[in-house]
mmCIF file of C-alpha atoms in Angstrom:
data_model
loop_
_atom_site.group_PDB
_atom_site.id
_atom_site.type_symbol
_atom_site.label_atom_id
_atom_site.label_comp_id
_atom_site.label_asym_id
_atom_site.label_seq_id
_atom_site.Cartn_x
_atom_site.Cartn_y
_atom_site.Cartn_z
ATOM 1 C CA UNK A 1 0.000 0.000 0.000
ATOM 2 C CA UNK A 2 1.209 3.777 -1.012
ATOM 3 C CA UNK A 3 -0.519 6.484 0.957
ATOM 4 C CA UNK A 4 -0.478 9.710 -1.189
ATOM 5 C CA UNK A 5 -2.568 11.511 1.155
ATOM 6 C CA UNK A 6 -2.467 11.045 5.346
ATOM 7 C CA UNK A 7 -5.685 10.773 7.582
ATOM 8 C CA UNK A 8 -7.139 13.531 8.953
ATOM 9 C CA UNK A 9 -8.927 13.974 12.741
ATOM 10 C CA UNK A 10 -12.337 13.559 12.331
ATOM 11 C CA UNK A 11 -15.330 13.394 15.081
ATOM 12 C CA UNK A 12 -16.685 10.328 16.885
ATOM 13 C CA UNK A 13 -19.449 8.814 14.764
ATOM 14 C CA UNK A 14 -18.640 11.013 11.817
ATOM 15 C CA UNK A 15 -20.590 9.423 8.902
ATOM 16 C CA UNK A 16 -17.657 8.068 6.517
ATOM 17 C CA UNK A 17 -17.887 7.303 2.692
ATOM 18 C CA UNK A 18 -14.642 5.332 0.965
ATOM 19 C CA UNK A 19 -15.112 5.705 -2.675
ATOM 20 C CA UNK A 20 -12.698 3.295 -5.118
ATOM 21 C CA UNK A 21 -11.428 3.804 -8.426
ATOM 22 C CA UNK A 22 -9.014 1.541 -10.748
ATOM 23 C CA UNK A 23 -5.962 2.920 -11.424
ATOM 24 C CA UNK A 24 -4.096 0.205 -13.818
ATOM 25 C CA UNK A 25 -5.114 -3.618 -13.733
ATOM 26 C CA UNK A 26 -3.253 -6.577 -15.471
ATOM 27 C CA UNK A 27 -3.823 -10.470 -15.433
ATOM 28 C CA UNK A 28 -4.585 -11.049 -12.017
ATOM 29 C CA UNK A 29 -3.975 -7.530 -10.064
ATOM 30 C CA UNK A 30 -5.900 -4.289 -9.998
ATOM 31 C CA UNK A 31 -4.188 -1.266 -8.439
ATOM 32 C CA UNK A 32 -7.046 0.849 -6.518
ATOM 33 C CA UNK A 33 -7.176 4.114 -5.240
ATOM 34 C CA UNK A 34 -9.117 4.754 -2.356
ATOM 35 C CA UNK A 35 -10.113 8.154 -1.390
ATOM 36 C CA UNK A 36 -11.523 7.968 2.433
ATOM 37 C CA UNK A 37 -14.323 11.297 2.660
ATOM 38 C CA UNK A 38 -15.880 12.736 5.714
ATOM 39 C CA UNK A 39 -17.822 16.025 5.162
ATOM 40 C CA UNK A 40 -17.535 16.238 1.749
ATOM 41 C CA UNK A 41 -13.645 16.761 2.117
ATOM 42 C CA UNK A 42 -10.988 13.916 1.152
ATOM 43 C CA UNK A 43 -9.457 12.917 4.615
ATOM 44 C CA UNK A 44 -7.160 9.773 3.472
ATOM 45 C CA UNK A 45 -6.246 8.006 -0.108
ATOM 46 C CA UNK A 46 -4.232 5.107 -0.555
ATOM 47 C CA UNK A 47 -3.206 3.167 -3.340
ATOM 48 C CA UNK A 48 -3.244 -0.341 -2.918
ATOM 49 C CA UNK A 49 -2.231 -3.563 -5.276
ATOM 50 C CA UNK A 50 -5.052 -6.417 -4.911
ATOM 51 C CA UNK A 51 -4.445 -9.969 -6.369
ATOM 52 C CA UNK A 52 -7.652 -11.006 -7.406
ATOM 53 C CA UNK A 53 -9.491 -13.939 -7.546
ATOM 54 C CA UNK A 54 -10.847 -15.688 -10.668
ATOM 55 C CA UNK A 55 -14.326 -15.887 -9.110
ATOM 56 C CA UNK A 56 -14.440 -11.843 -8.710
ATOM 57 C CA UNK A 57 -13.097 -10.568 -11.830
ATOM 58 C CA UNK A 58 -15.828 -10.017 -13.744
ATOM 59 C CA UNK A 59 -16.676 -7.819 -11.143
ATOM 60 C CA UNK A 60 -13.475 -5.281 -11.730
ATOM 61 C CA UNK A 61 -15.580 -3.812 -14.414
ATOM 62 C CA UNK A 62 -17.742 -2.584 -11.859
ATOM 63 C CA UNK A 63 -15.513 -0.032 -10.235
ATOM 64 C CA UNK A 64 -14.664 3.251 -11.737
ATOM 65 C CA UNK A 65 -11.801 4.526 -13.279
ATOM 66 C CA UNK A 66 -9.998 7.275 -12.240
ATOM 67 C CA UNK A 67 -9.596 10.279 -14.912
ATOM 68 C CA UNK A 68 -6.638 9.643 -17.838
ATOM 69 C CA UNK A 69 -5.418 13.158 -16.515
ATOM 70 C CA UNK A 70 -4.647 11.567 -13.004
ATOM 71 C CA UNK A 71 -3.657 8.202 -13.760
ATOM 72 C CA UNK A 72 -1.028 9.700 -15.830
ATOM 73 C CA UNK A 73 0.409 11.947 -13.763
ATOM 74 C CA UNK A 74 0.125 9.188 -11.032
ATOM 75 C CA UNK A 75 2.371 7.418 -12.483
ATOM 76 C CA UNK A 76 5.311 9.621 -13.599
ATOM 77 C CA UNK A 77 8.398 10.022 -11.655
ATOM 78 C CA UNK A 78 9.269 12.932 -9.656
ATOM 79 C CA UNK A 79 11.261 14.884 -12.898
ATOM 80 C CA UNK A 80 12.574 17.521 -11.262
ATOM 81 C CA UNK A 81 13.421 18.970 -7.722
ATOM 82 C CA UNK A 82 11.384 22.752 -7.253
ATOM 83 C CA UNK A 83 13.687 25.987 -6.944
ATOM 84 C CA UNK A 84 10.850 28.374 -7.232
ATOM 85 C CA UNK A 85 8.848 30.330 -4.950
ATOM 86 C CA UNK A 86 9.687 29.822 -1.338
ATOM 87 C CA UNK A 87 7.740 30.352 1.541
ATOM 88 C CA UNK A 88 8.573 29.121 5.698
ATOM 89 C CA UNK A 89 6.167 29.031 8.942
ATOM 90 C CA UNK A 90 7.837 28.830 12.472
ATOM 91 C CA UNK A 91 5.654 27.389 15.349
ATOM 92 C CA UNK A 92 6.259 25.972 18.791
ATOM 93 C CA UNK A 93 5.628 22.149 19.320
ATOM 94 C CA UNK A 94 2.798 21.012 20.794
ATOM 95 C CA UNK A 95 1.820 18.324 23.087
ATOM 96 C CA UNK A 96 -0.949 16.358 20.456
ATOM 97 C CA UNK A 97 1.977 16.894 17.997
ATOM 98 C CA UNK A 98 3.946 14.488 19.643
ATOM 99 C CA UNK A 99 4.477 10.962 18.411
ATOM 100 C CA UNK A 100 6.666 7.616 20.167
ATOM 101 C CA UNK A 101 10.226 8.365 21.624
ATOM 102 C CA UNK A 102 9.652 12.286 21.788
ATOM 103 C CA UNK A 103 9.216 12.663 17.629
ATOM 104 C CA UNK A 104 6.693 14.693 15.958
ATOM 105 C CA UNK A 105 3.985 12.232 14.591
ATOM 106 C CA UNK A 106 3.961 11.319 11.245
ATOM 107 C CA UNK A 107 0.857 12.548 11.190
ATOM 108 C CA UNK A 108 1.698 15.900 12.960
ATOM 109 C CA UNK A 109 4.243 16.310 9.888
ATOM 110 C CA UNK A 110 2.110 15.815 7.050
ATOM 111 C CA UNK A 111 -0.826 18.425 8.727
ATOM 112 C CA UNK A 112 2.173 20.768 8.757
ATOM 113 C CA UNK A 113 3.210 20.510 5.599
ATOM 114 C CA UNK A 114 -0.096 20.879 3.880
ATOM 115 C CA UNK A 115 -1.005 23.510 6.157
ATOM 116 C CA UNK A 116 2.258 25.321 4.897
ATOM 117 C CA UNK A 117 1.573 23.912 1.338
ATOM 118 C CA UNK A 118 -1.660 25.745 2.028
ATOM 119 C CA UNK A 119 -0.356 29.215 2.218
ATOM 120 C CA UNK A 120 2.181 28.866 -0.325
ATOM 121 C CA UNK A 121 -0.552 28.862 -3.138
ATOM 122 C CA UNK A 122 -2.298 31.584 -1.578
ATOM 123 C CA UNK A 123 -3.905 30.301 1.371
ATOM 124 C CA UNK A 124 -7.503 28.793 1.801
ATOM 125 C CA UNK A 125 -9.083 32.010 0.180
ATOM 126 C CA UNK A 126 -7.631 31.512 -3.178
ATOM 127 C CA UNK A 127 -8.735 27.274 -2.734
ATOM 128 C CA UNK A 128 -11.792 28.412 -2.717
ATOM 129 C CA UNK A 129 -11.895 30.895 -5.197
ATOM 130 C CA UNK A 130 -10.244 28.510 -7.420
ATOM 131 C CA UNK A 131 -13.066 25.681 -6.441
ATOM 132 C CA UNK A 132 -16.219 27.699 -6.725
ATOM 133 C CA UNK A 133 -15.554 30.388 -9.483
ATOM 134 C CA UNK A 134 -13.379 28.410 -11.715
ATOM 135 C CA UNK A 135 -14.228 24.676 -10.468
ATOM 136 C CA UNK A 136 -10.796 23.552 -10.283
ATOM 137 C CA UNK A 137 -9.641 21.460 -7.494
ATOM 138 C CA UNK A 138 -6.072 20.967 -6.395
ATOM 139 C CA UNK A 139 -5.432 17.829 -5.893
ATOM 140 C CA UNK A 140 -2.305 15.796 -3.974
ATOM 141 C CA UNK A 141 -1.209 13.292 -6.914
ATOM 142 C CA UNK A 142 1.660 11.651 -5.189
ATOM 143 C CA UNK A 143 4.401 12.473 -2.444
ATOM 144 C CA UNK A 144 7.922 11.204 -3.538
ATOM 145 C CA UNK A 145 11.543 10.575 -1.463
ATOM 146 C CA UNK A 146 9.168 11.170 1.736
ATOM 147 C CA UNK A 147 12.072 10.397 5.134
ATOM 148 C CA UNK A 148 11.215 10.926 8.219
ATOM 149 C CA UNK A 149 13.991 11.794 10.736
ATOM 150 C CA UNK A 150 14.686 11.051 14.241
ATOM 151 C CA UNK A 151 15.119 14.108 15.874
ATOM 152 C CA UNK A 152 13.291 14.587 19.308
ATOM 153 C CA UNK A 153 11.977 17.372 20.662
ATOM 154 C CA UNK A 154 10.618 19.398 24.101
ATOM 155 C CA UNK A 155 7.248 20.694 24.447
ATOM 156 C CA UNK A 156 7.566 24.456 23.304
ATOM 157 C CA UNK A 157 10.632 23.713 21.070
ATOM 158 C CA UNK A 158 10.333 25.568 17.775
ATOM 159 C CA UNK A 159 10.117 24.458 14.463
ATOM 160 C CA UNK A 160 10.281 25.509 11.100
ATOM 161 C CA UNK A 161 8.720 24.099 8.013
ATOM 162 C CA UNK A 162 9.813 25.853 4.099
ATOM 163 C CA UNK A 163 8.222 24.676 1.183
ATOM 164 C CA UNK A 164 9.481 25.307 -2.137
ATOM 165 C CA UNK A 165 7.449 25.175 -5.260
ATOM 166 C CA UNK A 166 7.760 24.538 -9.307
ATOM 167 C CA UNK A 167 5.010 24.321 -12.290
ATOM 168 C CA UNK A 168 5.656 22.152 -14.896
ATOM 169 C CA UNK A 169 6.265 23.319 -17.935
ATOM 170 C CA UNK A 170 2.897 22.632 -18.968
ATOM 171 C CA UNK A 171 2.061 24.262 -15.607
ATOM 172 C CA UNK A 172 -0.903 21.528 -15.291
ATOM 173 C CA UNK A 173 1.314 20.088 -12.287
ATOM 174 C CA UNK A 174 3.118 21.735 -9.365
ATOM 175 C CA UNK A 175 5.626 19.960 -7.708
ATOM 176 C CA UNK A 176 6.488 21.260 -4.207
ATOM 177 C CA UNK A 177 9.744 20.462 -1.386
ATOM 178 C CA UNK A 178 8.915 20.700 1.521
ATOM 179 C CA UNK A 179 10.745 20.155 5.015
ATOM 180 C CA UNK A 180 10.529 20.426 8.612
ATOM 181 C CA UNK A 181 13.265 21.076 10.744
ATOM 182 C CA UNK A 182 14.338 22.391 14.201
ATOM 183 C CA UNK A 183 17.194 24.064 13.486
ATOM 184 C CA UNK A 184 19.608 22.138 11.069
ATOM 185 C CA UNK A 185 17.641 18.741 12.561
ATOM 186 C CA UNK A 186 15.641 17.125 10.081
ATOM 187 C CA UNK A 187 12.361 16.003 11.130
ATOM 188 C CA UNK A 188 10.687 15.565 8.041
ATOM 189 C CA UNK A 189 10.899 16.451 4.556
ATOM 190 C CA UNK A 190 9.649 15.166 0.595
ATOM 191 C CA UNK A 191 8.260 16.026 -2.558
ATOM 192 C CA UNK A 192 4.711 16.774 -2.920
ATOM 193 C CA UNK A 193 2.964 17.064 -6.471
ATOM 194 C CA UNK A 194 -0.476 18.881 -6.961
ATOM 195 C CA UNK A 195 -2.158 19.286 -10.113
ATOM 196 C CA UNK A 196 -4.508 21.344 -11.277
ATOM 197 C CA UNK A 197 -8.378 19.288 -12.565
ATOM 198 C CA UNK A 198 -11.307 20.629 -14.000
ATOM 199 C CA UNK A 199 -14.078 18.028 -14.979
ATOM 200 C CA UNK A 200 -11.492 15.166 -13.970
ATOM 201 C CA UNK A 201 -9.243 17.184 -17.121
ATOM 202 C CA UNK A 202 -5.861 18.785 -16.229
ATOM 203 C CA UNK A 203 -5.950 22.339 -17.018
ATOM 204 C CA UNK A 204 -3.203 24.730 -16.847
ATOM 205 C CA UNK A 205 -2.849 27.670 -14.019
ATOM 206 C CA UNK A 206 -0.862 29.995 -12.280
ATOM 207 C CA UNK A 207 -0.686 30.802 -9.367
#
């Protein structure tokens, strides 16, 4: 299993809806993507390889595909490490961001970063200009080279997380570095690449 995008807090007894769609299937394997929504918003999606049996695979046909546009950039390799626009957040750590041995959580991280990630395209008001006056979505295609570090930290320490982002040339795709550090310690750090869909179509944009 690949997760491309990490799982959210959610309430108690939220009402949540997984939807599936086929990615790539050959002989005897189907590669799914699973998008796990709560509130109308993604909160998780995972890629996983199934081996499937003879008795069920009539019953591939029955789940959707996912759009050309994504599959495709799914399943290209990162091409090219950002040097664009830069932008860096400092906060203290917090007690719920701490994970086992006195590390920030993985999941602590990946909130970080797309909080960050957030504001370096503009912030939430230009997501949701973006969503309702132009109906494009940005959406998290894949997360490449993704380490985690060891570094542990006190309650109050600060830390800083940069991001660092690139179109494509076509600029249909934005591919983003990000890291979080305290100091010259590396806590966690990757390559995160959005692209840009209209109608389940890549369309080009800047930002």
């Amino acid at each position: 299993m690949r997760i491309i995008k990490y799982l959210r807090s959610v309430q108690w007894e939220s009402d949540v809806c997984i939807e599936s769609h086929i990615l790539s299937t050959n002989e005897n394997t189907v590669d799914i993507l699973n998008i796990w929504v709560c509130g109308g918003k993604p909160m998780n999606q995972s890629v996983i390889k199934y081996v499937v049996p003879t008795q069920c695979r009539e019953k591939i046909g029955e789940i959707p595909r996912v759009s050309k546009f994504l599959f495709h950039e799914w399943r290209k390799n990162a091409s090219f490490t950002p040097v664009g626009m830069t932008h860096s957040i400092e906060i203290p750590f917090y007690t719920d961001m701490c994970g086992m041995g006195g590390a920030m959580s993985k999941g602590a991280c990946l909130d970080l970063m797309e909080r960050q990630r957030t504001e370096l395209i503009g912030g939430q008001p230009v997501l949701h200009r973006l969503k309702v006056e132009e109906g494009i979505l940005i959406v998290v295609v894949n997360i490449y080279d993704l380490r985690f570090g060891e570094t542990t930290l006190e309650i109050g320490d600060m830390v800083t997380c940069e991001s660092t982002g690139e179109f494509a040339e076509d600029s249909k795709s934005f591919m983003v570095r990000q890291r979080i550090r305290r100091g010259d310690d590396m806590i966690c750090d990757g390559v995160v690449k959005l692209c840009f869909v209209r109608e389940g179509k890549g369309v080009a944009l800047k930002l």
